[in-house]
PDB file of C-alpha atoms and ligand atoms in Angstrom:
ATOM      1  CA  UNK A 226    -125.183 -69.504 118.962  1.00  0.00           C
ATOM      2  CA  UNK A 227    -121.653 -68.695 119.090  1.00  0.00           C
ATOM      3  CA  UNK A 228    -119.733 -68.141 115.744  1.00  0.00           C
ATOM      4  CA  UNK A 229    -116.512 -69.754 116.902  1.00  0.00           C
ATOM      5  CA  UNK A 230    -115.978 -72.396 119.526  1.00  0.00           C
ATOM      6  CA  UNK A 231    -112.523 -73.737 120.228  1.00  0.00           C
ATOM      7  CA  UNK A 232    -112.308 -76.425 122.700  1.00  0.00           C
ATOM      8  CA  UNK A 233    -108.911 -77.684 124.327  1.00  0.00           C
ATOM      9  CA  UNK A 234    -106.994 -76.800 121.217  1.00  0.00           C
ATOM     10  CA  UNK A 235    -103.487 -78.144 121.089  1.00  0.00           C
ATOM     11  CA  UNK A 236    -100.878 -77.702 118.245  1.00  0.00           C
ATOM     12  CA  UNK A 237     -97.504 -79.299 118.058  1.00  0.00           C
ATOM     13  CA  UNK A 238     -94.704 -78.752 115.714  1.00  0.00           C
ATOM     14  CA  UNK A 239     -92.515 -81.786 116.406  1.00  0.00           C
ATOM     15  CA  UNK A 240     -91.529 -81.546 120.003  1.00  0.00           C
ATOM     16  CA  UNK A 241     -92.575 -77.883 120.318  1.00  0.00           C
ATOM     17  CA  UNK A 242     -96.245 -77.492 121.784  1.00  0.00           C
ATOM     18  CA  UNK A 243     -97.177 -74.082 120.459  1.00  0.00           C
ATOM     19  CA  UNK A 244    -100.861 -74.139 121.662  1.00  0.00           C
ATOM     20  CA  UNK A 245    -101.427 -75.876 124.887  1.00  0.00           C
ATOM     21  CA  UNK A 246    -105.139 -76.237 125.417  1.00  0.00           C
ATOM     22  CA  UNK A 247    -106.778 -72.949 124.343  1.00  0.00           C
ATOM     23  CA  UNK A 248    -110.582 -72.612 124.759  1.00  0.00           C
ATOM     24  CA  UNK A 249    -112.202 -69.663 122.949  1.00  0.00           C
ATOM     25  CA  UNK A 250    -115.823 -68.679 122.105  1.00  0.00           C
ATOM     26  CA  UNK A 251    -116.620 -65.691 119.802  1.00  0.00           C
ATOM     27  CA  UNK A 252    -120.059 -64.421 119.507  1.00  0.00           C
ATOM     28  CA  UNK A 253    -121.581 -62.973 116.240  1.00  0.00           C
ATOM     29  CA  UNK A 254    -120.601 -59.301 115.970  1.00  0.00           C
ATOM     30  CA  UNK A 255    -117.819 -59.526 118.622  1.00  0.00           C
ATOM     31  CA  UNK A 256    -114.276 -57.985 118.080  1.00  0.00           C
ATOM     32  CA  UNK A 257    -111.725 -60.114 120.046  1.00  0.00           C
ATOM     33  CA  UNK A 258    -108.144 -58.832 120.179  1.00  0.00           C
ATOM     34  CA  UNK A 259    -105.185 -61.285 120.978  1.00  0.00           C
ATOM     35  CA  UNK A 260    -102.081 -59.761 122.579  1.00  0.00           C
ATOM     36  CA  UNK A 261     -98.942 -61.540 123.941  1.00  0.00           C
ATOM     37  CA  UNK A 262     -95.244 -61.861 123.478  1.00  0.00           C
ATOM     38  CA  UNK A 263     -93.679 -63.013 120.253  1.00  0.00           C
ATOM     39  CA  UNK A 264     -93.890 -66.754 119.762  1.00  0.00           C
ATOM     40  CA  UNK A 265     -96.716 -67.369 122.275  1.00  0.00           C
ATOM     41  CA  UNK A 266     -98.860 -68.816 119.495  1.00  0.00           C
ATOM     42  CA  UNK A 267    -101.247 -66.084 118.340  1.00  0.00           C
ATOM     43  CA  UNK A 268    -100.675 -66.567 114.696  1.00  0.00           C
ATOM     44  CA  UNK A 269    -101.028 -70.375 114.938  1.00  0.00           C
ATOM     45  CA  UNK A 270    -104.391 -69.927 116.807  1.00  0.00           C
ATOM     46  CA  UNK A 271    -105.678 -67.794 113.875  1.00  0.00           C
ATOM     47  CA  UNK A 272    -104.357 -70.105 111.407  1.00  0.00           C
ATOM     48  CA  UNK A 273    -106.233 -73.050 113.093  1.00  0.00           C
ATOM     49  CA  UNK A 274    -109.482 -70.930 113.035  1.00  0.00           C
ATOM     50  CA  UNK A 275    -109.138 -70.567 109.136  1.00  0.00           C
ATOM     51  CA  UNK A 276    -107.821 -74.066 108.403  1.00  0.00           C
ATOM     52  CA  UNK A 277    -104.408 -73.234 107.489  1.00  0.00           C
ATOM     53  CA  UNK A 278    -103.178 -75.400 110.340  1.00  0.00           C
ATOM     54  CA  UNK A 279    -104.737 -78.611 111.419  1.00  0.00           C
ATOM     55  CA  UNK A 280    -105.080 -78.896 115.283  1.00  0.00           C
ATOM     56  CA  UNK A 281    -103.020 -81.791 116.886  1.00  0.00           C
ATOM     57  CA  UNK A 282    -105.790 -82.210 119.458  1.00  0.00           C
ATOM     58  CA  UNK A 283    -109.046 -80.423 120.404  1.00  0.00           C
ATOM     59  CA  UNK A 284    -111.786 -79.016 118.236  1.00  0.00           C
ATOM     60  CA  UNK A 285    -112.490 -75.902 116.219  1.00  0.00           C
ATOM     61  CA  UNK A 286    -116.283 -75.258 115.409  1.00  0.00           C
ATOM     62  CA  UNK A 287    -117.158 -72.371 113.104  1.00  0.00           C
ATOM     63  CA  UNK A 288    -120.955 -71.622 112.585  1.00  0.00           C
ATOM     64  CA  UNK A 289    -121.908 -74.748 114.243  1.00  0.00           C
ATOM     65  CA  UNK A 290    -119.783 -76.931 111.884  1.00  0.00           C
ATOM     66  CA  UNK A 291    -116.739 -78.679 113.246  1.00  0.00           C
ATOM     67  CA  UNK A 292    -113.628 -78.130 111.075  1.00  0.00           C
ATOM     68  CA  UNK A 293    -112.361 -81.393 109.637  1.00  0.00           C
ATOM     69  CA  UNK A 294    -109.118 -81.938 107.807  1.00  0.00           C
ATOM     70  CA  UNK A 295    -110.660 -82.904 104.517  1.00  0.00           C
ATOM     71  CA  UNK A 296    -110.832 -80.750 101.391  1.00  0.00           C
ATOM     72  CA  UNK A 297    -114.580 -80.279 101.501  1.00  0.00           C
ATOM     73  CA  UNK A 298    -114.758 -79.093 105.177  1.00  0.00           C
ATOM     74  CA  UNK A 299    -111.830 -76.783 104.436  1.00  0.00           C
ATOM     75  CA  UNK A 300    -113.241 -75.380 101.335  1.00  0.00           C
ATOM     76  CA  UNK A 301    -116.506 -74.602 103.158  1.00  0.00           C
ATOM     77  CA  UNK A 302    -114.429 -72.966 105.991  1.00  0.00           C
ATOM     78  CA  UNK A 303    -112.473 -70.838 103.417  1.00  0.00           C
ATOM     79  CA  UNK A 304    -115.934 -69.381 102.272  1.00  0.00           C
ATOM     80  CA  UNK A 305    -116.854 -68.350 105.891  1.00  0.00           C
ATOM     81  CA  UNK A 306    -113.549 -67.031 107.137  1.00  0.00           C
ATOM     82  CA  UNK A 307    -111.496 -64.216 105.631  1.00  0.00           C
ATOM     83  CA  UNK A 308    -107.906 -63.721 106.614  1.00  0.00           C
ATOM     84  CA  UNK A 309    -105.608 -60.773 106.297  1.00  0.00           C
ATOM     85  CA  UNK A 310    -101.837 -61.246 107.018  1.00  0.00           C
ATOM     86  CA  UNK A 311     -99.125 -59.044 108.068  1.00  0.00           C
ATOM     87  CA  UNK A 312     -97.623 -59.166 104.521  1.00  0.00           C
ATOM     88  CA  UNK A 313    -100.545 -58.458 102.288  1.00  0.00           C
ATOM     89  CA  UNK A 314     -99.929 -61.518  99.879  1.00  0.00           C
ATOM     90  CA  UNK A 315    -101.502 -59.930  96.899  1.00  0.00           C
ATOM     91  CA  UNK A 316    -100.895 -61.468  93.537  1.00  0.00           C
ATOM     92  CA  UNK A 317     -98.353 -59.169  92.055  1.00  0.00           C
ATOM     93  CA  UNK A 318     -99.299 -59.786  88.366  1.00  0.00           C
ATOM     94  CA  UNK A 319    -102.945 -58.860  88.950  1.00  0.00           C
ATOM     95  CA  UNK A 320    -104.483 -55.369  89.283  1.00  0.00           C
ATOM     96  CA  UNK A 321    -106.089 -54.562  92.562  1.00  0.00           C
ATOM     97  CA  UNK A 322    -109.531 -55.069  91.022  1.00  0.00           C
ATOM     98  CA  UNK A 323    -108.455 -58.605  89.657  1.00  0.00           C
ATOM     99  CA  UNK A 324    -106.907 -59.539  93.101  1.00  0.00           C
ATOM    100  CA  UNK A 325    -110.353 -58.834  94.599  1.00  0.00           C
ATOM    101  CA  UNK A 326    -112.535 -60.485  91.834  1.00  0.00           C
ATOM    102  CA  UNK A 327    -110.375 -63.694  91.421  1.00  0.00           C
ATOM    103  CA  UNK A 328    -111.991 -65.768  94.177  1.00  0.00           C
ATOM    104  CA  UNK A 329    -115.527 -64.559  93.552  1.00  0.00           C
ATOM    105  CA  UNK A 330    -115.161 -65.737  89.873  1.00  0.00           C
ATOM    106  CA  UNK A 331    -113.348 -68.922  90.597  1.00  0.00           C
ATOM    107  CA  UNK A 332    -115.024 -69.997  93.832  1.00  0.00           C
ATOM    108  CA  UNK A 333    -118.415 -68.445  93.953  1.00  0.00           C
ATOM    109  CA  UNK A 334    -118.786 -68.790  90.150  1.00  0.00           C
ATOM    110  CA  UNK A 335    -119.843 -65.099  89.545  1.00  0.00           C
ATOM    111  CA  UNK A 336    -119.761 -63.775  85.931  1.00  0.00           C
ATOM    112  CA  UNK A 337    -117.123 -61.286  84.977  1.00  0.00           C
ATOM    113  CA  UNK A 338    -119.522 -58.452  85.155  1.00  0.00           C
ATOM    114  CA  UNK A 339    -121.009 -59.493  88.612  1.00  0.00           C
ATOM    115  CA  UNK A 340    -117.502 -59.926  90.013  1.00  0.00           C
ATOM    116  CA  UNK A 341    -116.390 -56.554  88.732  1.00  0.00           C
ATOM    117  CA  UNK A 342    -119.348 -54.851  90.265  1.00  0.00           C
ATOM    118  CA  UNK A 343    -118.718 -56.621  93.534  1.00  0.00           C
ATOM    119  CA  UNK A 344    -114.958 -55.894  93.335  1.00  0.00           C
ATOM    120  CA  UNK A 345    -115.412 -52.228  92.753  1.00  0.00           C
ATOM    121  CA  UNK A 346    -117.864 -52.066  95.597  1.00  0.00           C
ATOM    122  CA  UNK A 347    -115.386 -53.705  97.872  1.00  0.00           C
ATOM    123  CA  UNK A 348    -112.680 -51.474  96.782  1.00  0.00           C
ATOM    124  CA  UNK A 349    -114.865 -48.439  97.389  1.00  0.00           C
ATOM    125  CA  UNK A 350    -115.518 -49.694 101.049  1.00  0.00           C
ATOM    126  CA  UNK A 351    -111.693 -49.557 101.715  1.00  0.00           C
ATOM    127  CA  UNK A 352    -111.338 -46.169  99.749  1.00  0.00           C
ATOM    128  CA  UNK A 353    -109.382 -47.690  96.921  1.00  0.00           C
ATOM    129  CA  UNK A 354    -111.827 -47.573  94.068  1.00  0.00           C
ATOM    130  CA  UNK A 355    -109.733 -44.952  92.350  1.00  0.00           C
ATOM    131  CA  UNK A 356    -106.744 -47.280  92.283  1.00  0.00           C
ATOM    132  CA  UNK A 357    -108.705 -50.333  90.937  1.00  0.00           C
ATOM    133  CA  UNK A 358    -106.479 -50.683  87.960  1.00  0.00           C
ATOM    134  CA  UNK A 359    -103.139 -50.284  89.704  1.00  0.00           C
ATOM    135  CA  UNK A 360    -100.785 -53.297  90.404  1.00  0.00           C
ATOM    136  CA  UNK A 361     -99.536 -54.041  93.881  1.00  0.00           C
ATOM    137  CA  UNK A 362     -96.103 -52.694  93.201  1.00  0.00           C
ATOM    138  CA  UNK A 363     -97.750 -49.382  92.286  1.00  0.00           C
ATOM    139  CA  UNK A 364     -99.372 -49.098  95.746  1.00  0.00           C
ATOM    140  CA  UNK A 365     -98.189 -48.175  99.225  1.00  0.00           C
ATOM    141  CA  UNK A 366     -98.108 -50.906 101.935  1.00  0.00           C
ATOM    142  CA  UNK A 367    -101.232 -49.296 103.436  1.00  0.00           C
ATOM    143  CA  UNK A 368    -103.130 -49.276 100.129  1.00  0.00           C
ATOM    144  CA  UNK A 369    -102.034 -53.028  99.403  1.00  0.00           C
ATOM    145  CA  UNK A 370    -103.311 -53.980 102.865  1.00  0.00           C
ATOM    146  CA  UNK A 371    -106.697 -52.305 102.133  1.00  0.00           C
ATOM    147  CA  UNK A 372    -106.897 -54.177  98.946  1.00  0.00           C
ATOM    148  CA  UNK A 373    -106.124 -57.353 100.847  1.00  0.00           C
ATOM    149  CA  UNK A 374    -108.999 -56.534 103.185  1.00  0.00           C
ATOM    150  CA  UNK A 375    -111.243 -55.857 100.147  1.00  0.00           C
ATOM    151  CA  UNK A 376    -110.285 -59.222  98.787  1.00  0.00           C
ATOM    152  CA  UNK A 377    -111.146 -61.085 101.935  1.00  0.00           C
ATOM    153  CA  UNK A 378    -114.481 -59.172 102.275  1.00  0.00           C
ATOM    154  CA  UNK A 379    -115.545 -60.001  98.627  1.00  0.00           C
ATOM    155  CA  UNK A 380    -116.108 -63.607  99.705  1.00  0.00           C
ATOM    156  CA  UNK A 381    -118.635 -62.233 102.181  1.00  0.00           C
ATOM    157  CA  UNK A 382    -117.172 -63.935 105.226  1.00  0.00           C
ATOM    158  CA  UNK A 383    -118.899 -64.366 108.443  1.00  0.00           C
ATOM    159  CA  UNK A 384    -115.656 -63.945 110.393  1.00  0.00           C
ATOM    160  CA  UNK A 385    -112.545 -61.855 109.593  1.00  0.00           C
ATOM    161  CA  UNK A 386    -109.197 -62.716 110.981  1.00  0.00           C
ATOM    162  CA  UNK A 387    -106.422 -60.049 111.042  1.00  0.00           C
ATOM    163  CA  UNK A 388    -102.825 -61.253 111.858  1.00  0.00           C
ATOM    164  CA  UNK A 389    -100.863 -58.149 112.707  1.00  0.00           C
ATOM    165  CA  UNK A 390    -102.371 -56.344 109.722  1.00  0.00           C
ATOM    166  CA  UNK A 391    -100.332 -53.078 110.461  1.00  0.00           C
ATOM    167  CA  UNK A 392     -96.989 -54.303 111.700  1.00  0.00           C
ATOM    168  CA  UNK A 393     -95.414 -54.297 108.147  1.00  0.00           C
ATOM    169  CA  UNK A 394     -96.409 -50.707 107.501  1.00  0.00           C
ATOM    170  CA  UNK A 395     -94.585 -47.546 107.774  1.00  0.00           C
ATOM    171  CA  UNK A 396     -96.092 -45.748 110.940  1.00  0.00           C
ATOM    172  CA  UNK A 397     -97.941 -42.942 108.736  1.00  0.00           C
ATOM    173  CA  UNK A 398     -99.806 -45.730 106.907  1.00  0.00           C
ATOM    174  CA  UNK A 399    -100.996 -47.541 110.083  1.00  0.00           C
ATOM    175  CA  UNK A 400    -103.916 -45.242 110.631  1.00  0.00           C
ATOM    176  CA  UNK A 401    -105.606 -45.797 107.244  1.00  0.00           C
ATOM    177  CA  UNK A 402    -105.663 -49.672 107.767  1.00  0.00           C
ATOM    178  CA  UNK A 403    -106.982 -49.283 111.311  1.00  0.00           C
ATOM    179  CA  UNK A 404    -109.634 -46.909 110.228  1.00  0.00           C
ATOM    180  CA  UNK A 405    -111.094 -49.496 107.806  1.00  0.00           C
ATOM    181  CA  UNK A 406    -111.025 -52.170 110.432  1.00  0.00           C
ATOM    182  CA  UNK A 407    -112.789 -49.738 112.826  1.00  0.00           C
ATOM    183  CA  UNK A 408    -115.448 -49.174 110.206  1.00  0.00           C
ATOM    184  CA  UNK A 409    -115.962 -53.010 109.802  1.00  0.00           C
ATOM    185  CA  UNK A 410    -116.188 -53.420 113.570  1.00  0.00           C
ATOM    186  CA  UNK A 411    -118.770 -50.665 113.697  1.00  0.00           C
ATOM    187  CA  UNK A 412    -120.782 -52.379 110.988  1.00  0.00           C
ATOM    188  CA  UNK A 413    -120.949 -55.573 112.976  1.00  0.00           C
ATOM    189  CA  UNK A 414    -118.356 -57.773 111.357  1.00  0.00           C
ATOM    190  CA  UNK A 415    -117.158 -60.525 113.717  1.00  0.00           C
ATOM    191  CA  UNK A 416    -113.361 -60.178 114.051  1.00  0.00           C
ATOM    192  CA  UNK A 417    -110.346 -61.774 115.691  1.00  0.00           C
ATOM    193  CA  UNK A 418    -107.433 -59.517 115.525  1.00  0.00           C
ATOM    194  CA  UNK A 419    -103.862 -60.089 116.611  1.00  0.00           C
ATOM    195  CA  UNK A 420    -102.164 -56.604 117.089  1.00  0.00           C
ATOM    196  CA  UNK A 421     -99.778 -54.577 119.124  1.00  0.00           C
ATOM    197  CA  UNK A 422    -101.940 -51.482 118.472  1.00  0.00           C
ATOM    198  CA  UNK A 423    -103.147 -50.984 122.027  1.00  0.00           C
ATOM    199  CA  UNK A 424    -105.215 -47.820 121.085  1.00  0.00           C
ATOM    200  CA  UNK A 425    -107.120 -49.843 118.501  1.00  0.00           C
ATOM    201  CA  UNK A 426    -107.663 -52.629 121.147  1.00  0.00           C
ATOM    202  CA  UNK A 427    -108.818 -50.151 123.777  1.00  0.00           C
ATOM    203  CA  UNK A 428    -111.324 -48.541 121.547  1.00  0.00           C
ATOM    204  CA  UNK A 429    -112.625 -51.331 119.326  1.00  0.00           C
ATOM    205  CA  UNK A 430    -112.296 -54.709 121.046  1.00  0.00           C
ATOM    206  CA  UNK A 431    -115.171 -56.066 123.037  1.00  0.00           C
ATOM    207  CA  UNK A 432    -112.788 -58.508 124.568  1.00  0.00           C
ATOM    208  CA  UNK A 433    -108.996 -58.849 124.901  1.00  0.00           C
ATOM    209  CA  UNK A 434    -107.088 -62.064 125.460  1.00  0.00           C
ATOM    210  CA  UNK A 435    -103.576 -62.050 126.740  1.00  0.00           C
ATOM    211  CA  UNK A 436    -101.750 -65.243 125.591  1.00  0.00           C
ATOM    212  CA  UNK A 437     -98.432 -66.576 126.819  1.00  0.00           C
ATOM    213  CA  UNK A 438     -96.654 -69.687 126.046  1.00  0.00           C
ATOM    214  CA  UNK A 439     -99.476 -71.315 124.139  1.00  0.00           C
ATOM    215  CA  UNK A 440    -102.335 -70.447 126.724  1.00  0.00           C
ATOM    216  CA  UNK A 441    -104.769 -67.756 127.364  1.00  0.00           C
ATOM    217  CA  UNK A 442    -103.598 -66.421 130.634  1.00  0.00           C
ATOM    218  CA  UNK A 443    -106.135 -63.626 130.964  1.00  0.00           C
ATOM    219  CA  UNK A 444    -109.211 -62.228 129.218  1.00  0.00           C
ATOM    220  CA  UNK A 445    -111.671 -59.458 129.795  1.00  0.00           C
ATOM    221  CA  UNK A 446    -112.759 -56.122 128.598  1.00  0.00           C
ATOM    222  CA  UNK A 447    -110.024 -53.834 127.234  1.00  0.00           C
ATOM    223  CA  UNK A 448    -110.298 -51.872 130.387  1.00  0.00           C
ATOM    224  CA  UNK A 449    -109.744 -55.036 132.569  1.00  0.00           C
ATOM    225  CA  UNK A 450    -106.946 -56.485 130.647  1.00  0.00           C
ATOM    226  CA  UNK A 451    -105.117 -53.436 129.445  1.00  0.00           C
ATOM    227  CA  UNK A 452    -105.641 -51.008 132.348  1.00  0.00           C
ATOM    228  CA  UNK A 453    -106.183 -53.305 135.334  1.00  0.00           C
ATOM    229  CA  UNK A 454    -104.322 -56.578 134.421  1.00  0.00           C
ATOM    230  CA  UNK A 455    -104.336 -59.088 137.200  1.00  0.00           C
ATOM    231  CA  UNK A 456    -101.749 -61.620 135.959  1.00  0.00           C
ATOM    232  CA  UNK A 457     -98.108 -60.807 136.458  1.00  0.00           C
ATOM    233  CA  UNK A 458     -97.217 -61.908 132.892  1.00  0.00           C
ATOM    234  CA  UNK A 459     -99.908 -59.545 131.403  1.00  0.00           C
ATOM    235  CA  UNK A 460     -98.444 -56.672 133.529  1.00  0.00           C
ATOM    236  CA  UNK A 461     -94.895 -57.387 132.466  1.00  0.00           C
ATOM    237  CA  UNK A 462     -95.978 -57.555 128.823  1.00  0.00           C
ATOM    238  CA  UNK A 463     -97.795 -54.297 128.801  1.00  0.00           C
ATOM    239  CA  UNK A 464     -94.991 -52.515 130.702  1.00  0.00           C
ATOM    240  CA  UNK A 465     -92.444 -53.726 128.012  1.00  0.00           C
ATOM    241  CA  UNK A 466     -94.904 -52.511 125.257  1.00  0.00           C
ATOM    242  CA  UNK A 467     -95.071 -49.060 126.893  1.00  0.00           C
ATOM    243  CA  UNK A 468     -91.234 -48.729 127.061  1.00  0.00           C
ATOM    244  CA  UNK A 469     -90.916 -49.214 123.268  1.00  0.00           C
TER     245      UNK A 469
HETATM  246  N1  LIG B 289     -94.978 -74.326 110.637  1.00  0.00           N
HETATM  247  C1  LIG B 289     -94.225 -74.217 111.748  1.00  0.00           C
HETATM  248  N2  LIG B 289     -93.304 -75.245 111.930  1.00  0.00           N
HETATM  249  C2  LIG B 289     -92.490 -75.241 113.042  1.00  0.00           C
HETATM  250  N3  LIG B 289     -92.691 -74.174 114.098  1.00  0.00           N
HETATM  251  C3  LIG B 289     -93.590 -73.369 113.856  1.00  0.00           C
HETATM  252  C4  LIG B 289     -94.457 -73.225 112.704  1.00  0.00           C
HETATM  253  N4  LIG B 289     -95.287 -72.206 112.756  1.00  0.00           N
HETATM  254  C5  LIG B 289     -94.968 -71.635 113.968  1.00  0.00           C
HETATM  255  N5  LIG B 289     -93.964 -72.174 114.637  1.00  0.00           N
HETATM  256  C6  LIG B 289     -93.457 -71.857 115.798  1.00  0.00           C
HETATM  257  O1  LIG B 289     -94.544 -71.808 116.883  1.00  0.00           O
HETATM  258  C7  LIG B 289     -94.233 -70.721 117.713  1.00  0.00           C
HETATM  259  C8  LIG B 289     -95.456 -69.779 117.795  1.00  0.00           C
HETATM  260  O2  LIG B 289     -95.495 -69.075 116.584  1.00  0.00           O
HETATM  261  P1  LIG B 289     -96.696 -68.003 116.319  1.00  0.00           P
HETATM  262  O3  LIG B 289     -96.402 -67.463 114.894  1.00  0.00           O
HETATM  263  O4  LIG B 289     -97.954 -68.697 116.414  1.00  0.00           O
HETATM  264  O5  LIG B 289     -96.445 -66.978 117.374  1.00  0.00           O
HETATM  265  P2  LIG B 289     -97.021 -65.512 117.564  1.00  0.00           P
HETATM  266  O6  LIG B 289     -97.434 -65.355 118.924  1.00  0.00           O
HETATM  267  O7  LIG B 289     -97.942 -65.198 116.530  1.00  0.00           O
HETATM  268  O8  LIG B 289     -95.577 -64.632 117.385  1.00  0.00           O
HETATM  269  P3  LIG B 289     -95.352 -63.332 116.781  1.00  0.00           P
HETATM  270  O9  LIG B 289     -95.905 -62.231 117.422  1.00  0.00           O
HETATM  271  O10 LIG B 289     -93.773 -63.322 116.648  1.00  0.00           O
HETATM  272  O11 LIG B 289     -95.870 -63.518 115.222  1.00  0.00           O
HETATM  273  C9  LIG B 289     -92.897 -70.121 117.327  1.00  0.00           C
HETATM  274  O12 LIG B 289     -91.945 -70.552 118.121  1.00  0.00           O
HETATM  275  C10 LIG B 289     -92.740 -70.531 115.850  1.00  0.00           C
HETATM  276  O13 LIG B 289     -91.372 -70.636 115.579  1.00  0.00           O
END
């Protein structure tokens, strides 16, 4: 059974129709990378997958359960889906460890000792165990992003969403975050990733989707979409990326 099924998804903000009928299926263990020009709706699509946006039309089904706009449905979804944002959104007044253990304590009801053990394991996975007591302001952007990934993983999500996780980072810090994501992918995590990192997409993605103006214009293997794009908009977009 597919882990994610999106059918005829439309999202409007007033008169602006940001998603114009997106269909998407993601299988367990699949890594799907979304590329496309700024404003084409990539973030909005990810936000619909984790319940941060409510579809105007169409359906999102995660793990066989249709996502409904009610608190219970959204709470259940938040347990299944982890999201990592461009700007890490860590709580500034909490240490790295406390950022990671907050939701397991509050939402999963773990004891302090259980949550701490889990938090330290998650921080070790992203190579941040040595900085468990540090506050976000004492960490580099790459380190903060790795803590944000550990925080999402601590909820044992079935699906991880990454929205341009490296685009707010200095270039020398991008690699350490991508490495953590590569490891997750190798371990079989189902992932939807919005990124402009074409090397990562080529190496790690099972499937690449090119979006333009609220629609999926082209999809296929990284080789098909990135090396042999068929659609003129995909070709234009990739040519512009290469010029940067
Ligand atoms: N809450 C909102 N209210 C109004 N308009 C919005 C809202 N969220 C997004 N938009 C608009 O929807 C369009 C698509 O935004 P979205 O962030 O999904 O695009 P994107 O493809 O992720 O772009 P980028 O690569 O620049 O992040 C943009 O024109 C944006 O201004």
